PDB file of C-alpha atoms in Angstrom:
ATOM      1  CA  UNK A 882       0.000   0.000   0.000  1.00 88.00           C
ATOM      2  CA  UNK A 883       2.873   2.655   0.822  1.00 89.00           C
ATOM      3  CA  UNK A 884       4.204   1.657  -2.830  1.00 92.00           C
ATOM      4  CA  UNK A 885       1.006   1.907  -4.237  1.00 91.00           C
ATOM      5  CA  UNK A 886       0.558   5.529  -2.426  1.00 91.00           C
ATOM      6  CA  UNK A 887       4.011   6.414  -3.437  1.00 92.00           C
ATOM      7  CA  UNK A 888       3.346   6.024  -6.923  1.00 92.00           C
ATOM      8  CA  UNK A 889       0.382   7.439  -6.715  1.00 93.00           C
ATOM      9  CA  UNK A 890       1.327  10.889  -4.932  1.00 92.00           C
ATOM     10  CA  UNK A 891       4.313  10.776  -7.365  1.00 93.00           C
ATOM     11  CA  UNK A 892       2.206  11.200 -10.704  1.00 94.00           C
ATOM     12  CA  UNK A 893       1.609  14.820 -11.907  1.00 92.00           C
ATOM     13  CA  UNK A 894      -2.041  13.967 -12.793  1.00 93.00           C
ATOM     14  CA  UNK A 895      -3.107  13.056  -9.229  1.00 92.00           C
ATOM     15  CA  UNK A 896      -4.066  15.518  -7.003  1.00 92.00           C
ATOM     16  CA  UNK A 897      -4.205  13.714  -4.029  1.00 90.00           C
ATOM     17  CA  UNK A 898      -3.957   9.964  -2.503  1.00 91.00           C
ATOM     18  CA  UNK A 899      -4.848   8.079   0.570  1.00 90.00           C
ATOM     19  CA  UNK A 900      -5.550   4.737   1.776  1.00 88.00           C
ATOM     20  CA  UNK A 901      -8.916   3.645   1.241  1.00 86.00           C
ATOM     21  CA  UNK A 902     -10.973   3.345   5.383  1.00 82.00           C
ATOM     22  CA  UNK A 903     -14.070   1.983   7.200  1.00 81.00           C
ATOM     23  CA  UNK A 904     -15.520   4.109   8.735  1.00 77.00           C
ATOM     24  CA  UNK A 905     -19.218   3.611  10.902  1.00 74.00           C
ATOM     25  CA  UNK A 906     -22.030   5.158  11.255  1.00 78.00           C
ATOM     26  CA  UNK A 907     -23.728   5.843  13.966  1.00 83.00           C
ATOM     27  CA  UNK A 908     -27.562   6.128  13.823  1.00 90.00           C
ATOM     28  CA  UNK A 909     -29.847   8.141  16.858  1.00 93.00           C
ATOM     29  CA  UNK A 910     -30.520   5.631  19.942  1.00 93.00           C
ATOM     30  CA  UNK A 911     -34.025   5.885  22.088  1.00 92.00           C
ATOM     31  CA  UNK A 912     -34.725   4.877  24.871  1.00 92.00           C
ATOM     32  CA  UNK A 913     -37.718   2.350  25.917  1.00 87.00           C
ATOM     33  CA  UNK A 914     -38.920   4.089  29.345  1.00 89.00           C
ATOM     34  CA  UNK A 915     -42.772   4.922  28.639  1.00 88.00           C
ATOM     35  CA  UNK A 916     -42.052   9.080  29.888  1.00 89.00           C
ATOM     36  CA  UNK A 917     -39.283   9.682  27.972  1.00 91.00           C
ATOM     37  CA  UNK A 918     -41.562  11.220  25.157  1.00 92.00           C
ATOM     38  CA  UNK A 919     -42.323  13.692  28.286  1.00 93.00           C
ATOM     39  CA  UNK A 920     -38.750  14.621  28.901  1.00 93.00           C
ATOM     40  CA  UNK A 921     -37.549  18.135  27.478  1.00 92.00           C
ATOM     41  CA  UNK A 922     -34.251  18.111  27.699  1.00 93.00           C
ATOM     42  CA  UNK A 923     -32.364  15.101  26.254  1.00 95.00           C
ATOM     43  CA  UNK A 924     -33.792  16.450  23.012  1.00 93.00           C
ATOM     44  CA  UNK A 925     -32.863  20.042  23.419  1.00 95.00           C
ATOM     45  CA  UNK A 926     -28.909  18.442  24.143  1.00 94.00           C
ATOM     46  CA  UNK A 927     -29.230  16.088  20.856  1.00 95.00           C
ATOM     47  CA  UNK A 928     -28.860  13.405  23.661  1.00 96.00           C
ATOM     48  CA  UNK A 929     -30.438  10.225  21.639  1.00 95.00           C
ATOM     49  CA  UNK A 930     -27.139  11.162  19.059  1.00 95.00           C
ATOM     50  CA  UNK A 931     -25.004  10.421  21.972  1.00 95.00           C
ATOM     51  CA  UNK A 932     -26.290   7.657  23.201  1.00 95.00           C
ATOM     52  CA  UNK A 933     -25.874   6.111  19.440  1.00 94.00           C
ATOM     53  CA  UNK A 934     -22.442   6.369  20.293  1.00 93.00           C
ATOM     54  CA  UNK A 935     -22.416   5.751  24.052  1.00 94.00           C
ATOM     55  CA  UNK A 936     -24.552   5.420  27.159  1.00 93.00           C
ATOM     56  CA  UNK A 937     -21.794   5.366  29.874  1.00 93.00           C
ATOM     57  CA  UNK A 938     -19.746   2.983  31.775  1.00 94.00           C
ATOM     58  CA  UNK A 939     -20.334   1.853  35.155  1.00 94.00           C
ATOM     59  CA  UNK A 940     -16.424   2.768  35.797  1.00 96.00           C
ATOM     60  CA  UNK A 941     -17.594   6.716  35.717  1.00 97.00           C
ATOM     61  CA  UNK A 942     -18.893   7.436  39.977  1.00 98.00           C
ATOM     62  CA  UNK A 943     -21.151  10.888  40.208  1.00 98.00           C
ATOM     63  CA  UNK A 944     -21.870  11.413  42.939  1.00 98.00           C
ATOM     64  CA  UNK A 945     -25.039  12.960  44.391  1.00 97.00           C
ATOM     65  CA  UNK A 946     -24.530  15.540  47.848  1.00 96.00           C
ATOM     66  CA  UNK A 947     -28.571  15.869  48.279  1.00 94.00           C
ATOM     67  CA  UNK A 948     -30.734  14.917  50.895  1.00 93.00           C
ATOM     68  CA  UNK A 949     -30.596  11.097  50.135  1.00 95.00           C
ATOM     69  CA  UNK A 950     -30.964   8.345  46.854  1.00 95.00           C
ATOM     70  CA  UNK A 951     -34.054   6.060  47.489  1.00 92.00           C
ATOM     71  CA  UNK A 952     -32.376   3.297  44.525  1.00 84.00           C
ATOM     72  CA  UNK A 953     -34.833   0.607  45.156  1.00 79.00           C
ATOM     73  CA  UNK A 954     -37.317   0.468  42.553  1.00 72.00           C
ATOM     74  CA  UNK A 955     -35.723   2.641  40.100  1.00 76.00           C
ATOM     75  CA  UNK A 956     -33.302   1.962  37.348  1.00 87.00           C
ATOM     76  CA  UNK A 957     -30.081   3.385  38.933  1.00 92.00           C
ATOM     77  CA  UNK A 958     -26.629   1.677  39.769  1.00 93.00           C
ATOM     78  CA  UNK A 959     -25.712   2.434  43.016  1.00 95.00           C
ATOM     79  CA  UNK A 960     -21.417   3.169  43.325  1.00 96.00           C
ATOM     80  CA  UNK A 961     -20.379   0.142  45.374  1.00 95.00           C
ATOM     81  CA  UNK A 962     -17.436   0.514  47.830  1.00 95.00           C
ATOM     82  CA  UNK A 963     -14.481  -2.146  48.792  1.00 91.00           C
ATOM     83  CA  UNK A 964     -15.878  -1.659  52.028  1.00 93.00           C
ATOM     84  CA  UNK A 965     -19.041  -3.772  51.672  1.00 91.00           C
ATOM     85  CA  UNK A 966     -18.781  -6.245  53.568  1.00 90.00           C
ATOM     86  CA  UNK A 967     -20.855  -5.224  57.062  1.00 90.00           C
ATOM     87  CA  UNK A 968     -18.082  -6.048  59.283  1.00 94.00           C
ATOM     88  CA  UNK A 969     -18.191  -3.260  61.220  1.00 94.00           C
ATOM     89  CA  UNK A 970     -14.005  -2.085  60.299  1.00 94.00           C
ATOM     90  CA  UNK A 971     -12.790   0.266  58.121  1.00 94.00           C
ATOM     91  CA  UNK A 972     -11.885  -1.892  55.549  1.00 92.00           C
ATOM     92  CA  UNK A 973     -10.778   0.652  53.169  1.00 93.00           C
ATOM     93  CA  UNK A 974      -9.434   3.166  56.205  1.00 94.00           C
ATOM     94  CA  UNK A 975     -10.657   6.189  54.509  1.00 95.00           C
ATOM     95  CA  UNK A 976     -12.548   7.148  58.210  1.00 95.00           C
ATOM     96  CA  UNK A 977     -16.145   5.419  57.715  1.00 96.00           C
ATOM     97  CA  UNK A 978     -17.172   2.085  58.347  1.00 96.00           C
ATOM     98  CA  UNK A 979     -19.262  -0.317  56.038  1.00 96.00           C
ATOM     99  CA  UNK A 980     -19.701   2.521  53.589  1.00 96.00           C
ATOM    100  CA  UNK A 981     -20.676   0.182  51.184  1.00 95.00           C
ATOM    101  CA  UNK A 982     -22.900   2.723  48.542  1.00 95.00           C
ATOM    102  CA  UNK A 983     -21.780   6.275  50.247  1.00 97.00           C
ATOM    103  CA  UNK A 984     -22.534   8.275  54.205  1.00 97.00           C
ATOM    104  CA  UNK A 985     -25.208  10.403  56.256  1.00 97.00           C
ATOM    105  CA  UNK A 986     -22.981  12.528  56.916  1.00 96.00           C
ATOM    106  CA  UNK A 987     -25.870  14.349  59.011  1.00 94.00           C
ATOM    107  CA  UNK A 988     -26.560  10.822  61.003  1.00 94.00           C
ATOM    108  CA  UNK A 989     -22.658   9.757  60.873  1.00 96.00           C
ATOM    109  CA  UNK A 990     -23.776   6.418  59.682  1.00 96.00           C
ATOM    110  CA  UNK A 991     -23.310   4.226  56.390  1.00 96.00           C
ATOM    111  CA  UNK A 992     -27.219   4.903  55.222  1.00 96.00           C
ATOM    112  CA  UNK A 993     -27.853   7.376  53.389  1.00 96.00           C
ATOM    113  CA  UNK A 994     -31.001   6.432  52.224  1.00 94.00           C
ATOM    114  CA  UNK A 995     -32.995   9.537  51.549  1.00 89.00           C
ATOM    115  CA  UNK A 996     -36.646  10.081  52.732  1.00 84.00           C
ATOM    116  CA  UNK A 997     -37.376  13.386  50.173  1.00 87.00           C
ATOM    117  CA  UNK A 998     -37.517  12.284  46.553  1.00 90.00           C
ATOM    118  CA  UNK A 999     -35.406  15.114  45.388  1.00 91.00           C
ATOM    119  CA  UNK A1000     -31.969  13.144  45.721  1.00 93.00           C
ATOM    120  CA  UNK A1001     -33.633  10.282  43.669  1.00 93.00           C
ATOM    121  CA  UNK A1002     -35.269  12.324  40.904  1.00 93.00           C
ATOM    122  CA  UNK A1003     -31.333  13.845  40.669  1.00 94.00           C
ATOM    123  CA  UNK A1004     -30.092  10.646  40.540  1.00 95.00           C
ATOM    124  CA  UNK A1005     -32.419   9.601  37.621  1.00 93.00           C
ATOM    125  CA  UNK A1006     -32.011  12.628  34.843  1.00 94.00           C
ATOM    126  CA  UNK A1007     -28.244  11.624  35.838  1.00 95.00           C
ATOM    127  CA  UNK A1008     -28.326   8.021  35.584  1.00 94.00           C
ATOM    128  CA  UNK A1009     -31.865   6.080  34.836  1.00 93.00           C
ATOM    129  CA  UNK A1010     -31.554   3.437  32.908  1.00 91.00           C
ATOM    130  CA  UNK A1011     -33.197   3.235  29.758  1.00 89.00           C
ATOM    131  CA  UNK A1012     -31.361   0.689  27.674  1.00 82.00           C
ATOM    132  CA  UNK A1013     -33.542  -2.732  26.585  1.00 72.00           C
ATOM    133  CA  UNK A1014     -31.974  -4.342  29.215  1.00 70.00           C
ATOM    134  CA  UNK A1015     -33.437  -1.826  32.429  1.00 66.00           C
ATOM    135  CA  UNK A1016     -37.037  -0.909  33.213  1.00 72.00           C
ATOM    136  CA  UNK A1017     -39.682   0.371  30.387  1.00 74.00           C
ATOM    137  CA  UNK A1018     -41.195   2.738  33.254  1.00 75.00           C
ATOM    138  CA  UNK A1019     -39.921   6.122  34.217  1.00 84.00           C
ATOM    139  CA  UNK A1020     -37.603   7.948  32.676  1.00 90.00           C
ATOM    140  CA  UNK A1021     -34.358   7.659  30.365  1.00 93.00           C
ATOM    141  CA  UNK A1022     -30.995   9.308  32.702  1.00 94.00           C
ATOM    142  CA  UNK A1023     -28.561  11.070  30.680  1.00 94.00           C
ATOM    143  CA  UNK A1024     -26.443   8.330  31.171  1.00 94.00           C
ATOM    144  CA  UNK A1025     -27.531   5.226  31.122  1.00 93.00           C
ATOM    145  CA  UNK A1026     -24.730   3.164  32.621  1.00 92.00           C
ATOM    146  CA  UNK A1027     -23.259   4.728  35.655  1.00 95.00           C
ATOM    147  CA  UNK A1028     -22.559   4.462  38.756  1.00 97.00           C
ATOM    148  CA  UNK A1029     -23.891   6.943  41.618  1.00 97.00           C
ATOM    149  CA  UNK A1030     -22.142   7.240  44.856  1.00 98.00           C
ATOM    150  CA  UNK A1031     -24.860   8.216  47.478  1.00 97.00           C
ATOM    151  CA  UNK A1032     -24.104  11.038  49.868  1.00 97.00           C
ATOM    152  CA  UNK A1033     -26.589  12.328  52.379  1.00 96.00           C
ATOM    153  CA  UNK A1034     -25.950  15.841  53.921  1.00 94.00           C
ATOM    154  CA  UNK A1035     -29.527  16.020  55.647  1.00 88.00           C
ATOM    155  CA  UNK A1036     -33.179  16.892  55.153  1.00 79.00           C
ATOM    156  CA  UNK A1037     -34.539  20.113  53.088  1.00 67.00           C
ATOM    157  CA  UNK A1038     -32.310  21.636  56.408  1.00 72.00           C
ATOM    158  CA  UNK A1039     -28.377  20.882  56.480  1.00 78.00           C
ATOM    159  CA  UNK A1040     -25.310  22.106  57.677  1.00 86.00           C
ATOM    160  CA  UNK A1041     -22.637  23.714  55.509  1.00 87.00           C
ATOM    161  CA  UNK A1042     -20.066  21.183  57.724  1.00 91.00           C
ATOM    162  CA  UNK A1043     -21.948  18.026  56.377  1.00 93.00           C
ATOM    163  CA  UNK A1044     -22.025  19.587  52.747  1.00 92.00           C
ATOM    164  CA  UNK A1045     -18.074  20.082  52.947  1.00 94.00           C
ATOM    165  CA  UNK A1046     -17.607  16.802  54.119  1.00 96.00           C
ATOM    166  CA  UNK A1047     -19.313  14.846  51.480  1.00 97.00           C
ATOM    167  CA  UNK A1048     -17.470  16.782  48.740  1.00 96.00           C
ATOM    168  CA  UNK A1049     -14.035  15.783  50.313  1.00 97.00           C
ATOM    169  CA  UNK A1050     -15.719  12.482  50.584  1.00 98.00           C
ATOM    170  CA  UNK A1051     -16.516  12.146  47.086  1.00 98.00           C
ATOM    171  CA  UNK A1052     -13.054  13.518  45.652  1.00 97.00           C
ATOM    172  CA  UNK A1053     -11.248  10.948  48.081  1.00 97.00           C
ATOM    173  CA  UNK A1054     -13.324   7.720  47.513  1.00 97.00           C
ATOM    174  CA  UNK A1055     -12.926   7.764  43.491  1.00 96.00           C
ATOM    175  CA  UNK A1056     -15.645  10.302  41.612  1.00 97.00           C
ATOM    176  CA  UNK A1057     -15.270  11.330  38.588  1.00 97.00           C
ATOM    177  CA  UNK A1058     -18.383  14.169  38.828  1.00 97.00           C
ATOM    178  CA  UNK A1059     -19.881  15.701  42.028  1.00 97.00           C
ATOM    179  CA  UNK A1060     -23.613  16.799  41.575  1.00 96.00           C
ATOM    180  CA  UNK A1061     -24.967  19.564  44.047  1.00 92.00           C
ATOM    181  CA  UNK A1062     -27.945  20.056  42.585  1.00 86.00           C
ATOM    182  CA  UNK A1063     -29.330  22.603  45.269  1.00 76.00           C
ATOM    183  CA  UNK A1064     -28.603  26.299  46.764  1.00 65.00           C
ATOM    184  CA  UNK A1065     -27.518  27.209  50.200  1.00 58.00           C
ATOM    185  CA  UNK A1066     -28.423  30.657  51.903  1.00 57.00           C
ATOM    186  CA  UNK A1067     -26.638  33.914  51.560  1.00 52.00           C
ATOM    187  CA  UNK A1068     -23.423  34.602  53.113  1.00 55.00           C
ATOM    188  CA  UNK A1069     -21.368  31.474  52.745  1.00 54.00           C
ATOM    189  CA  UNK A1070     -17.753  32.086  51.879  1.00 54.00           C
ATOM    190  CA  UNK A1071     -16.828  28.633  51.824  1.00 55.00           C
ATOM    191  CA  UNK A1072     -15.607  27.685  48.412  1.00 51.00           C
ATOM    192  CA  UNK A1073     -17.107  24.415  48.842  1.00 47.00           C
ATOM    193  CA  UNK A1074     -20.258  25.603  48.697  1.00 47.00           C
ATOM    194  CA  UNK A1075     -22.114  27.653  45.560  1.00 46.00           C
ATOM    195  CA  UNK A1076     -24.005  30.385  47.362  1.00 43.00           C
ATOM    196  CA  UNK A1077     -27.977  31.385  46.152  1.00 43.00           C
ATOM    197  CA  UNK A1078     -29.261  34.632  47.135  1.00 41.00           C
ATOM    198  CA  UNK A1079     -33.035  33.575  48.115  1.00 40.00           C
ATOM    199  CA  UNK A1080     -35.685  36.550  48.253  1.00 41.00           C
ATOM    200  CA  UNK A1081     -37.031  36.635  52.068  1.00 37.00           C
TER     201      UNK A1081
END
């Protein structure tokens, strides 16, 4: 083939020359959840153009600093520690025990099962899955094959403390994205923490 170019590049009456490829196409994917017609956004993003290509890997962590992930029941893949094993050590010594999917950081505990739904409807615009294999109810997530590292920092109320300490958390214990999908009250200089103005 080199030859063949060589020749080729070498002849006055050819403009140009270059080794013949394969290339692939790669046609729009949608998803099968039943509200996805009812979703704005992945449209407005050209998201089902993506997902032809890609719809994640379970390698990439997000993780959520909210009030709480409900998983069961919904099509979300819960980040899964080393330290899983309900021993009661600190398998992994990074300071919590058992933290087998993420912390309460407002309970000090290893459940951070939320009670509010906002964690979980977070969770699943990030991370519902909506590939043939999941669940044809509820919605398609952005990506459909990741894994979300659960971090409670309280109720509707929290402490800026328990907000810091899950974003150390998260950049310590392997994610890739930390979502913190939420405003805190006026004042805060701590560059953890993206300050909202509320009107009183």
């Amino acid at each position: 083939m080199e030859e063949a170019l060589a020749r080729l590049k070498g002849n006055e009456f050819v403009e140009y020359a270059e080794p013949n490829a394969i290339g692939t196409f790669h046609a729009p994917r949608y998803p099968i959840d039943e509200l996805y017609p009812n979703q704005w956004a992945p449209d407005k993003i050209d998201a089902p153009d993506a997902w032809g290509i890609t719809i994640g890997s379970p390698s990439v962590v997000v993780a959520v600093v909210d009030v709480g992930v409900r998983p069961a029941g919904h099509d979300l893949s819960m980040w899964i520690n080393d330290d899983c094993d309900g021993d009661g050590d600190d398998d992994d010594t990074n300071g919590y025990v058992d933290d087998c999917n993420g912390w309460d950081f407002a309970m000090n505990d290893n459940d951070p099962t939320g009670v509010d739904p906002h964690a979980t409807e977070i969770a699943g615009i990030i991370g519902s899955d909506a590939s043939d294999t999941g669940s044809p109810e509820g919605i398609a997530g952005i990506n459909w094959d990741v894994s979300i590292m659960n971090l409670k920092v309280g109720g509707m109320d929290t402490q800026l403390a328990y907000v810091a300490a899950a974003i150390e958390y998260a950049a310590k214990n392997g994610a890739h994205v930390i979502n913190a999908s939420w405003g805190f009250g006026c004042g805060n200089p701590a560059p953890s923490c993206r300050t909202t103005c509320l009107p009183t």
